[in-house]
């Protein structure tokens, strides 16, 4: 461990594990072996997909929940409850509608037994700092989303925290408002106007991480774990169009989409390898066909750089990843080097009529999605060629959370229906073979 004298460690997480009990018994591991360190003076990004356990990790750091194993330390002390000196900003603003801006902000100080005139003064300062001067007596419903999140920031800053934890604080805001808030926050930080030692920013937005952070930690899914650290050596203020900025965004895209091949040793793919317990993203057959068509046509002609493609298709990174990986899973495309490229099959799919597309889809589904083949096998073997949804849900819940099991099953059912491999009766929650022979 390289510990230098001049940079103090603010937060240290070592071997943290978190498992939640399952309703059906047993447990589900959400975080495994999480290691990370935050030093004084830095903004660190934790970049991972939805459901990877980022919020759970933040709640452990904030002392709101306990880790199942490992430890988290704040300024050297084990975290075993809400620590004075750590504040958090949430994705949704969590303001009390019946309290004014001032009262909402002052609420942050409630736990700290501070004399009321001092509390009042500090709340006004915090409100000023976030640019809400003049709105002290407004109620949340009178504020725009951006202003409400400013109140969220003020409520965190009013305690004069050493460490600020931010859980996707800009993701509920529209694009322009989010960017203004990011810039304002970075200005406050670089001007030293927030007496904060370091910031941990949780996000699933690659560009946001590159814009704001000194270092980015890539977080894997299922279970969540830090799998890579990426320093961001780009001068501030940063420009999204700077070639260095673009290059880094591209290379992170690449690392996040390619764990299966390029980093097999250290990373787990978003889909766990191989069996019926492979997580399937919630991706509709329409968006699968849509992406194939877009890729096949001009200006891409079968190949595209992921970041501009996301922009062109008005999609979030998360959504494009999910669809892109589904194409990869079904062998309609390959993702490599931050690019997505249609395979020969993918190109053919784009040019076929709906009937042939269904056949091609069925073939890919049964060849490359083990769960689809498994469901078909079970239905084939049963005399009535029917099986209840719950039968498969229970089977999957041995390997994944109830939520993931439902999502995975929903996806495979939708895909199977489209391919006319099996049918599903919503009312009876019953799967059956589409064309039993
Ligand atoms: P992220 O913030 O990365 O989207 P979360 O930390 O919210 O991920 O959730 C990670 C996983 O942990 C999810 O599958 C979620 O259902 C599960 N989870 C989170 N909190 C609980 C809880 N209190 N009980 C059971 N499961 C939970
Ligand atoms: Mg979260």
Short mmCIF file of C-alpha atoms and ligand atoms in Angstrom, two decimals:
data_model
loop_
_atom_site.label_atom_id
_atom_site.label_comp_id
_atom_site.label_asym_id
_atom_site.label_seq_id
_atom_site.Cartn_x
_atom_site.Cartn_y
_atom_site.Cartn_z
CA UNK A 1 0.00 0.00 0.00
CA UNK A 2 1.42 3.34 -1.03
CA UNK A 3 0.44 5.63 1.78
CA UNK A 4 1.75 9.12 1.42
CA UNK A 5 1.97 11.54 4.27
CA UNK A 6 0.47 14.52 2.54
CA UNK A 7 -2.76 12.98 1.21
CA UNK A 8 -5.04 11.89 4.00
CA UNK A 9 -7.39 9.00 3.57
CA UNK A 10 -10.96 10.13 4.08
CA UNK A 11 -12.77 6.90 3.42
CA UNK A 12 -11.56 3.36 3.25
CA UNK A 13 -13.62 0.36 2.28
CA UNK A 14 -12.10 -3.08 2.68
CA UNK A 15 -13.56 -6.38 1.60
CA UNK A 16 -17.12 -5.17 2.06
CA UNK A 17 -19.81 -7.71 1.43
CA UNK A 18 -23.55 -7.28 1.63
CA UNK A 19 -26.12 -10.00 1.37
CA UNK A 20 -29.85 -9.62 1.75
CA UNK A 21 -32.09 -12.43 2.94
CA UNK A 22 -34.42 -13.78 0.30
CA UNK A 23 -38.10 -14.09 1.09
CA UNK A 24 -37.88 -17.70 -0.05
CA UNK A 25 -34.97 -18.40 2.29
CA UNK A 26 -31.24 -18.23 1.76
CA UNK A 27 -29.57 -14.99 0.78
CA UNK A 28 -28.62 -12.90 -2.18
CA UNK A 29 -25.15 -11.39 -2.38
CA UNK A 30 -25.32 -7.85 -3.69
CA UNK A 31 -21.80 -6.66 -2.86
CA UNK A 32 -18.74 -8.86 -2.70
CA UNK A 33 -15.21 -7.90 -1.81
CA UNK A 34 -15.59 -4.19 -2.40
CA UNK A 35 -12.34 -2.30 -1.90
CA UNK A 36 -11.88 1.40 -2.39
CA UNK A 37 -10.21 4.45 -0.91
CA UNK A 38 -11.03 8.13 -1.06
CA UNK A 39 -8.29 10.65 -0.45
CA UNK A 40 -8.57 14.21 0.63
CA UNK A 41 -9.11 16.65 -2.23
CA UNK A 42 -10.57 14.32 -4.80
CA UNK A 43 -13.84 13.65 -6.51
CA UNK A 44 -14.19 9.95 -7.17
CA UNK A 45 -16.81 8.42 -9.41
CA UNK A 46 -18.39 5.05 -8.87
CA UNK A 47 -19.65 4.02 -12.28
CA UNK A 48 -21.91 1.02 -12.60
CA UNK A 49 -25.17 -0.12 -14.05
CA UNK A 50 -28.58 -0.04 -12.47
CA UNK A 51 -29.00 -2.77 -9.88
CA UNK A 52 -25.27 -3.30 -9.39
CA UNK A 53 -25.42 -2.30 -5.71
CA UNK A 54 -24.15 1.28 -5.82
CA UNK A 55 -26.86 2.68 -3.57
CA UNK A 56 -26.42 -0.20 -1.19
CA UNK A 57 -22.71 0.58 -0.95
CA UNK A 58 -23.42 4.27 -0.36
CA UNK A 59 -25.89 3.42 2.38
CA UNK A 60 -23.21 1.35 4.08
CA UNK A 61 -20.79 4.26 3.84
CA UNK A 62 -23.39 6.63 5.22
CA UNK A 63 -23.90 4.27 8.14
CA UNK A 64 -27.55 3.74 7.23
CA UNK A 65 -27.18 -0.02 6.86
CA UNK A 66 -24.61 -2.50 8.07
CA UNK A 67 -22.25 -4.49 5.88
CA UNK A 68 -22.49 -8.26 6.13
CA UNK A 69 -18.72 -8.50 6.08
CA UNK A 70 -15.59 -6.40 5.67
CA UNK A 71 -15.30 -2.86 6.96
CA UNK A 72 -15.69 0.76 6.04
CA UNK A 73 -13.73 3.47 7.84
CA UNK A 74 -14.23 7.19 7.84
CA UNK A 75 -11.15 9.22 8.83
CA UNK A 76 -9.77 6.06 10.35
CA UNK A 77 -12.82 5.24 12.48
CA UNK A 78 -15.05 2.25 11.71
CA UNK A 79 -18.45 3.37 10.42
CA UNK A 80 -21.12 1.88 12.63
CA UNK A 81 -24.01 4.30 12.29
CA UNK A 82 -24.67 7.68 10.69
CA UNK A 83 -21.36 9.48 11.04
CA UNK A 84 -21.10 13.15 11.74
CA UNK A 85 -19.08 14.48 8.84
CA UNK A 86 -20.73 12.43 6.10
CA UNK A 87 -23.64 13.85 4.15
CA UNK A 88 -25.58 12.44 1.27
CA UNK A 89 -27.45 13.81 -1.72
CA UNK A 90 -30.10 11.51 -3.17
CA UNK A 91 -31.40 11.03 -6.67
CA UNK A 92 -34.90 12.05 -5.72
CA UNK A 93 -34.94 15.13 -3.66
CA UNK A 94 -36.77 13.77 -0.64
CA UNK A 95 -37.95 17.17 0.51
CA UNK A 96 -40.80 17.60 2.95
CA UNK A 97 -43.60 19.32 1.03
CA UNK A 98 -45.02 21.00 4.12
CA UNK A 99 -41.70 22.63 5.05
CA UNK A 100 -40.17 25.70 3.43
CA UNK A 101 -36.77 25.67 1.76
CA UNK A 102 -35.21 27.07 4.90
CA UNK A 103 -36.89 24.49 7.13
CA UNK A 104 -35.96 21.66 4.79
CA UNK A 105 -32.33 22.73 4.85
CA UNK A 106 -32.27 23.28 8.58
CA UNK A 107 -33.55 19.75 8.98
CA UNK A 108 -30.09 18.57 8.01
CA UNK A 109 -28.84 19.98 11.29
CA UNK A 110 -31.41 18.34 13.53
CA UNK A 111 -29.16 15.49 14.55
CA UNK A 112 -26.34 17.86 15.44
CA UNK A 113 -27.68 19.76 18.45
CA UNK A 114 -26.76 23.18 17.23
CA UNK A 115 -28.24 26.31 18.80
CA UNK A 116 -31.17 27.54 16.75
CA UNK A 117 -29.76 30.92 15.77
CA UNK A 118 -26.55 29.25 14.62
CA UNK A 119 -28.61 26.65 12.73
CA UNK A 120 -30.58 29.43 11.09
CA UNK A 121 -27.42 31.23 10.04
CA UNK A 122 -25.84 28.10 8.63
CA UNK A 123 -28.98 27.20 6.70
CA UNK A 124 -29.07 30.65 5.11
CA UNK A 125 -25.40 30.33 4.16
CA UNK A 126 -25.99 26.94 2.57
CA UNK A 127 -29.01 28.25 0.65
CA UNK A 128 -26.91 31.15 -0.58
CA UNK A 129 -24.11 28.83 -1.61
CA UNK A 130 -26.34 26.73 -3.85
CA UNK A 131 -27.81 29.82 -5.48
CA UNK A 132 -31.24 29.80 -3.85
CA UNK A 133 -30.92 33.16 -2.18
CA UNK A 134 -34.42 34.68 -2.01
CA UNK A 135 -36.24 31.34 -1.99
CA UNK A 136 -35.91 30.65 1.73
CA UNK A 137 -39.63 30.73 2.39
CA UNK A 138 -40.73 28.97 -0.78
CA UNK A 139 -42.31 25.52 -0.59
CA UNK A 140 -40.96 22.62 -2.67
CA UNK A 141 -43.99 22.58 -4.96
CA UNK A 142 -43.16 26.14 -6.00
CA UNK A 143 -39.70 25.08 -7.18
CA UNK A 144 -38.46 23.52 -10.40
CA UNK A 145 -36.72 20.13 -10.30
CA UNK A 146 -33.32 21.76 -10.52
CA UNK A 147 -34.11 24.09 -7.63
CA UNK A 148 -35.38 21.22 -5.53
CA UNK A 149 -32.14 19.38 -6.05
CA UNK A 150 -30.31 22.54 -5.04
CA UNK A 151 -32.22 22.31 -1.77
CA UNK A 152 -31.03 18.71 -1.55
CA UNK A 153 -27.45 19.91 -1.92
CA UNK A 154 -27.95 22.69 0.64
CA UNK A 155 -29.33 20.18 3.12
CA UNK A 156 -26.20 18.09 2.71
CA UNK A 157 -23.80 21.05 2.81
CA UNK A 158 -25.34 22.69 5.85
CA UNK A 159 -23.76 20.11 8.14
CA UNK A 160 -20.31 21.12 6.82
CA UNK A 161 -19.48 17.53 5.95
CA UNK A 162 -15.98 16.24 5.30
CA UNK A 163 -17.33 13.72 2.85
CA UNK A 164 -20.18 14.23 0.42
CA UNK A 165 -21.84 11.12 -0.98
CA UNK A 166 -23.96 11.71 -4.05
CA UNK A 167 -26.28 9.03 -5.36
CA UNK A 168 -27.02 9.83 -9.02
CA UNK A 169 -27.91 13.40 -8.04
CA UNK A 170 -28.41 14.67 -11.58
CA UNK A 171 -30.22 11.74 -13.14
CA UNK A 172 -33.74 12.91 -12.35
CA UNK A 173 -33.16 16.29 -13.99
CA UNK A 174 -33.53 17.36 -17.59
CA UNK A 175 -30.33 17.61 -19.62
CA UNK A 176 -29.78 21.36 -19.38
CA UNK A 177 -30.66 21.66 -15.71
CA UNK A 178 -28.38 18.75 -14.89
CA UNK A 179 -25.48 20.34 -16.73
CA UNK A 180 -25.97 23.70 -14.99
CA UNK A 181 -26.01 22.00 -11.62
CA UNK A 182 -22.88 19.98 -12.41
CA UNK A 183 -21.02 23.09 -13.48
CA UNK A 184 -22.16 25.04 -10.43
CA UNK A 185 -21.05 22.25 -8.14
CA UNK A 186 -17.66 21.97 -9.84
CA UNK A 187 -17.20 25.73 -9.55
CA UNK A 188 -17.95 25.66 -5.82
CA UNK A 189 -15.53 22.78 -5.44
CA UNK A 190 -12.68 24.28 -7.42
CA UNK A 191 -13.08 27.65 -5.75
CA UNK A 192 -12.87 25.91 -2.38
CA UNK A 193 -16.21 27.32 -1.29
CA UNK A 194 -17.47 24.05 0.09
CA UNK A 195 -15.49 22.96 3.14
CA UNK A 196 -15.57 19.36 1.93
CA UNK A 197 -12.61 17.00 1.89
CA UNK A 198 -13.81 14.67 -0.81
CA UNK A 199 -16.78 13.72 -2.92
CA UNK A 200 -17.99 10.32 -4.01
CA UNK A 201 -20.27 10.51 -7.03
CA UNK A 202 -22.32 7.47 -7.89
CA UNK A 203 -23.49 7.45 -11.47
CA UNK A 204 -24.32 5.28 -14.43
CA UNK A 205 -23.50 8.12 -16.81
CA UNK A 206 -20.02 7.76 -18.32
CA UNK A 207 -19.79 11.32 -19.59
CA UNK A 208 -20.81 12.70 -16.23
CA UNK A 209 -18.10 10.67 -14.54
CA UNK A 210 -15.45 11.86 -17.00
CA UNK A 211 -16.63 15.46 -16.68
CA UNK A 212 -16.56 15.57 -12.91
CA UNK A 213 -14.17 13.05 -11.43
CA UNK A 214 -10.48 12.82 -10.71
CA UNK A 215 -10.73 9.05 -10.70
CA UNK A 216 -13.40 6.65 -11.84
CA UNK A 217 -14.02 3.29 -10.25
CA UNK A 218 -15.79 0.83 -12.50
CA UNK A 219 -18.32 -1.23 -10.64
CA UNK A 220 -19.41 -4.67 -11.82
CA UNK A 221 -22.86 -6.17 -11.45
CA UNK A 222 -24.02 -9.30 -9.73
CA UNK A 223 -22.29 -9.08 -7.37
CA UNK A 224 -21.13 -5.47 -7.21
CA UNK A 225 -17.41 -4.99 -6.92
CA UNK A 226 -14.80 -2.45 -8.00
CA UNK A 227 -13.14 -3.97 -11.05
CA UNK A 228 -11.03 -1.16 -12.42
CA UNK A 229 -9.74 2.26 -11.59
CA UNK A 230 -9.42 4.90 -14.28
CA UNK A 231 -7.62 8.16 -13.59
CA UNK A 232 -9.01 11.17 -15.43
CA UNK A 233 -6.01 13.28 -16.33
CA UNK A 234 -7.83 16.01 -18.16
CA UNK A 235 -7.43 19.64 -17.22
CA UNK A 236 -10.38 21.44 -15.69
CA UNK A 237 -12.65 22.99 -16.72
CA UNK A 238 -13.25 20.08 -19.04
CA UNK A 239 -14.74 20.25 -22.46
CA UNK A 240 -16.85 17.36 -23.64
CA UNK A 241 -15.63 17.89 -27.21
CA UNK A 242 -11.95 17.72 -26.30
CA UNK A 243 -10.46 14.70 -28.16
CA UNK A 244 -8.94 13.45 -24.89
CA UNK A 245 -12.37 13.59 -23.28
CA UNK A 246 -13.95 11.69 -26.19
CA UNK A 247 -11.18 9.11 -26.17
CA UNK A 248 -11.64 8.41 -22.49
CA UNK A 249 -15.42 8.15 -22.81
CA UNK A 250 -14.93 5.70 -25.68
CA UNK A 251 -12.46 3.59 -23.81
CA UNK A 252 -14.73 3.37 -20.77
CA UNK A 253 -17.61 2.32 -23.02
CA UNK A 254 -15.36 -0.36 -24.31
CA UNK A 255 -14.41 -1.61 -20.87
CA UNK A 256 -18.00 -1.63 -19.71
CA UNK A 257 -19.32 -3.52 -22.70
CA UNK A 258 -16.50 -5.95 -23.17
CA UNK A 259 -15.85 -7.57 -19.82
CA UNK A 260 -16.73 -10.94 -21.27
CA UNK A 261 -13.74 -10.98 -23.57
CA UNK A 262 -11.20 -8.33 -22.86
CA UNK A 263 -11.16 -8.49 -19.09
CA UNK A 264 -12.47 -11.94 -18.42
CA UNK A 265 -10.02 -12.49 -15.63
CA UNK A 266 -10.94 -9.54 -13.46
CA UNK A 267 -14.48 -8.77 -14.47
CA UNK A 268 -17.75 -10.54 -14.65
CA UNK A 269 -19.89 -9.79 -17.62
CA UNK A 270 -23.26 -8.22 -17.02
CA UNK A 271 -24.65 -11.55 -18.09
CA UNK A 272 -23.25 -14.29 -15.91
CA UNK A 273 -21.67 -16.84 -18.15
CA UNK A 274 -23.42 -19.76 -19.61
CA UNK A 275 -26.32 -21.30 -17.76
CA UNK A 276 -29.99 -20.65 -17.39
CA UNK A 277 -29.12 -18.23 -14.59
CA UNK A 278 -27.83 -15.70 -17.13
CA UNK A 279 -29.37 -12.31 -16.35
CA UNK A 280 -31.37 -11.00 -19.26
CA UNK A 281 -31.96 -7.29 -19.65
CA UNK A 282 -35.41 -5.85 -20.18
CA UNK A 283 -35.16 -5.32 -23.90
CA UNK A 284 -38.13 -5.45 -26.25
CA UNK A 285 -38.01 -7.21 -29.61
CA UNK A 286 -38.97 -3.87 -31.13
CA UNK A 287 -35.85 -2.20 -29.82
CA UNK A 288 -33.76 -5.19 -30.92
CA UNK A 289 -35.11 -4.92 -34.46
CA UNK A 290 -34.88 -1.12 -34.29
CA UNK A 291 -31.20 -1.12 -33.41
CA UNK A 292 -30.41 -3.71 -36.08
CA UNK A 293 -32.21 -1.61 -38.68
CA UNK A 294 -30.51 1.60 -37.60
CA UNK A 295 -27.12 -0.09 -37.70
CA UNK A 296 -27.71 -1.67 -41.09
CA UNK A 297 -28.76 1.61 -42.69
CA UNK A 298 -26.92 4.84 -43.45
CA UNK A 299 -24.72 6.31 -42.14
CA UNK A 300 -23.55 3.21 -40.27
CA UNK A 301 -23.76 0.42 -42.84
CA UNK A 302 -23.27 -2.21 -40.19
CA UNK A 303 -20.84 -0.54 -37.86
CA UNK A 304 -21.07 2.32 -35.36
CA UNK A 305 -19.17 3.98 -32.57
CA UNK A 306 -21.29 3.51 -29.44
CA UNK A 307 -21.29 7.03 -27.91
CA UNK A 308 -22.50 8.90 -31.01
CA UNK A 309 -24.94 6.08 -31.69
CA UNK A 310 -26.44 6.56 -28.23
CA UNK A 311 -26.78 10.23 -28.93
CA UNK A 312 -28.27 9.69 -32.37
CA UNK A 313 -30.82 7.22 -31.04
CA UNK A 314 -31.68 9.41 -28.05
CA UNK A 315 -30.86 6.59 -25.71
CA UNK A 316 -29.21 6.44 -22.34
CA UNK A 317 -25.97 4.55 -22.04
CA UNK A 318 -27.74 1.93 -19.97
CA UNK A 319 -30.40 1.35 -22.58
CA UNK A 320 -27.97 1.13 -25.47
CA UNK A 321 -25.73 -1.25 -23.54
CA UNK A 322 -28.67 -3.49 -22.80
CA UNK A 323 -29.83 -3.66 -26.40
CA UNK A 324 -26.29 -3.91 -27.77
CA UNK A 325 -25.47 -6.76 -25.44
CA UNK A 326 -28.68 -8.52 -26.33
CA UNK A 327 -27.67 -8.30 -30.00
CA UNK A 328 -24.31 -9.69 -29.03
CA UNK A 329 -25.87 -12.46 -27.02
CA UNK A 330 -28.06 -13.44 -29.95
CA UNK A 331 -25.05 -13.17 -32.29
CA UNK A 332 -26.67 -10.43 -34.35
CA UNK A 333 -23.82 -8.07 -33.49
CA UNK A 334 -20.41 -7.90 -31.91
CA UNK A 335 -19.20 -5.21 -29.58
CA UNK A 336 -15.55 -4.45 -29.77
CA UNK A 337 -13.36 -1.47 -29.11
CA UNK A 338 -16.32 0.76 -28.24
CA UNK A 339 -17.85 -0.13 -31.60
CA UNK A 340 -20.84 -2.25 -32.39
CA UNK A 341 -20.79 -4.21 -35.62
CA UNK A 342 -23.58 -6.28 -37.12
CA UNK A 343 -22.67 -9.87 -37.87
CA UNK A 344 -23.61 -11.47 -41.17
CA UNK A 345 -26.72 -12.85 -39.47
CA UNK A 346 -27.53 -9.37 -38.16
CA UNK A 347 -27.20 -7.88 -41.63
CA UNK A 348 -29.40 -10.61 -43.06
CA UNK A 349 -32.00 -10.03 -40.33
CA UNK A 350 -32.17 -6.36 -41.29
CA UNK A 351 -33.03 -7.24 -44.87
CA UNK A 352 -35.56 -10.00 -44.28
CA UNK A 353 -39.33 -9.86 -44.09
CA UNK A 354 -41.09 -10.23 -40.72
CA UNK A 355 -41.76 -13.93 -41.17
CA UNK A 356 -38.13 -14.87 -41.80
CA UNK A 357 -37.06 -12.52 -39.01
CA UNK A 358 -39.17 -14.49 -36.55
CA UNK A 359 -37.52 -17.72 -37.67
CA UNK A 360 -34.05 -16.25 -37.40
CA UNK A 361 -34.87 -14.88 -34.00
CA UNK A 362 -36.18 -18.24 -32.82
CA UNK A 363 -33.03 -19.96 -33.99
CA UNK A 364 -30.75 -17.51 -32.19
CA UNK A 365 -32.88 -17.59 -29.08
CA UNK A 366 -32.81 -21.36 -28.75
CA UNK A 367 -29.12 -21.59 -29.63
CA UNK A 368 -27.72 -18.83 -27.47
CA UNK A 369 -30.13 -18.20 -24.61
CA UNK A 370 -29.95 -21.29 -22.42
CA UNK A 371 -33.04 -20.27 -20.43
CA UNK A 372 -35.15 -20.17 -23.60
CA UNK A 373 -33.94 -23.63 -24.60
CA UNK A 374 -34.59 -24.86 -21.07
CA UNK A 375 -38.17 -23.56 -21.03
CA UNK A 376 -38.81 -25.13 -24.41
CA UNK A 377 -37.41 -28.46 -23.19
CA UNK A 378 -39.60 -28.44 -20.08
CA UNK A 379 -42.67 -27.61 -22.16
CA UNK A 380 -41.76 -30.29 -24.71
CA UNK A 381 -41.51 -32.90 -22.00
CA UNK A 382 -44.77 -32.12 -20.27
CA UNK A 383 -47.75 -34.03 -21.64
CA UNK A 384 -49.94 -30.91 -21.83
CA UNK A 385 -46.99 -28.78 -22.94
CA UNK A 386 -47.76 -26.24 -20.24
CA UNK A 387 -45.90 -25.03 -17.15
CA UNK A 388 -46.65 -22.23 -14.70
CA UNK A 389 -44.55 -19.06 -14.62
CA UNK A 390 -43.85 -19.71 -10.93
CA UNK A 391 -42.06 -22.94 -11.75
CA UNK A 392 -39.37 -21.06 -13.64
CA UNK A 393 -39.36 -18.06 -11.31
CA UNK A 394 -38.55 -20.30 -8.35
CA UNK A 395 -35.81 -22.02 -10.27
CA UNK A 396 -34.19 -18.71 -11.19
CA UNK A 397 -34.49 -17.30 -7.69
CA UNK A 398 -31.95 -19.85 -6.55
CA UNK A 399 -29.40 -17.96 -8.59
CA UNK A 400 -30.55 -14.35 -8.58
CA UNK A 401 -32.73 -11.85 -6.78
CA UNK A 402 -36.49 -11.97 -7.14
CA UNK A 403 -36.36 -8.74 -9.13
CA UNK A 404 -33.76 -10.04 -11.56
CA UNK A 405 -35.60 -13.34 -11.86
CA UNK A 406 -38.77 -11.54 -12.82
CA UNK A 407 -36.99 -9.28 -15.28
CA UNK A 408 -35.12 -12.20 -16.85
CA UNK A 409 -38.23 -14.30 -17.17
CA UNK A 410 -40.28 -11.41 -18.55
CA UNK A 411 -37.63 -10.80 -21.18
CA UNK A 412 -37.32 -14.40 -22.26
CA UNK A 413 -41.11 -14.71 -22.41
CA UNK A 414 -41.37 -11.62 -24.62
CA UNK A 415 -38.62 -12.85 -26.88
CA UNK A 416 -40.11 -16.36 -26.99
CA UNK A 417 -43.53 -14.97 -27.87
CA UNK A 418 -42.15 -12.87 -30.67
CA UNK A 419 -40.25 -15.87 -32.03
CA UNK A 420 -43.38 -17.99 -31.62
CA UNK A 421 -41.37 -20.52 -29.64
CA UNK A 422 -43.74 -20.44 -26.72
CA UNK A 423 -46.89 -18.66 -25.68
CA UNK A 424 -47.81 -17.07 -22.41
CA UNK A 425 -51.21 -16.62 -20.83
CA UNK A 426 -51.00 -13.58 -18.54
CA UNK A 427 -54.20 -14.35 -16.67
CA UNK A 428 -53.23 -17.85 -15.72
CA UNK A 429 -49.49 -17.06 -15.54
CA UNK A 430 -48.99 -20.10 -17.69
CA UNK A 431 -46.44 -20.84 -20.38
CA UNK A 432 -47.21 -23.22 -23.20
CA UNK A 433 -45.71 -24.35 -26.46
CA UNK A 434 -46.84 -22.21 -29.33
CA UNK A 435 -47.00 -25.02 -31.84
CA UNK A 436 -46.95 -28.31 -29.98
CA UNK A 437 -46.27 -31.20 -32.32
P1 LIG B 1 -27.99 0.41 -7.77
O1 LIG B 1 -28.01 1.58 -6.86
O2 LIG B 1 -26.65 0.11 -8.35
O3 LIG B 1 -29.03 0.52 -8.85
P2 LIG B 1 -29.02 -1.04 -5.47
O4 LIG B 1 -27.96 -0.93 -4.45
O5 LIG B 1 -30.20 -0.16 -5.35
O6 LIG B 1 -28.36 -0.91 -6.93
O7 LIG B 1 -29.56 -2.54 -5.51
C1 LIG B 1 -28.73 -3.66 -5.77
C2 LIG B 1 -29.51 -4.92 -5.55
O8 LIG B 1 -29.78 -5.09 -4.17
C3 LIG B 1 -30.86 -4.96 -6.25
O9 LIG B 1 -31.05 -6.25 -6.79
C4 LIG B 1 -31.84 -4.71 -5.13
O10 LIG B 1 -33.07 -5.35 -5.37
C5 LIG B 1 -31.14 -5.32 -3.95
N1 LIG B 1 -31.52 -4.67 -2.69
C6 LIG B 1 -31.25 -3.40 -2.34
N2 LIG B 1 -31.74 -3.12 -1.10
C7 LIG B 1 -32.35 -4.26 -0.68
C8 LIG B 1 -33.04 -4.65 0.52
N3 LIG B 1 -33.19 -3.79 1.54
N4 LIG B 1 -33.50 -5.90 0.59
C9 LIG B 1 -33.33 -6.77 -0.42
N5 LIG B 1 -32.71 -6.49 -1.56
C10 LIG B 1 -32.21 -5.26 -1.70
MG1 LIG B 2 -29.10 3.32 -6.97
#
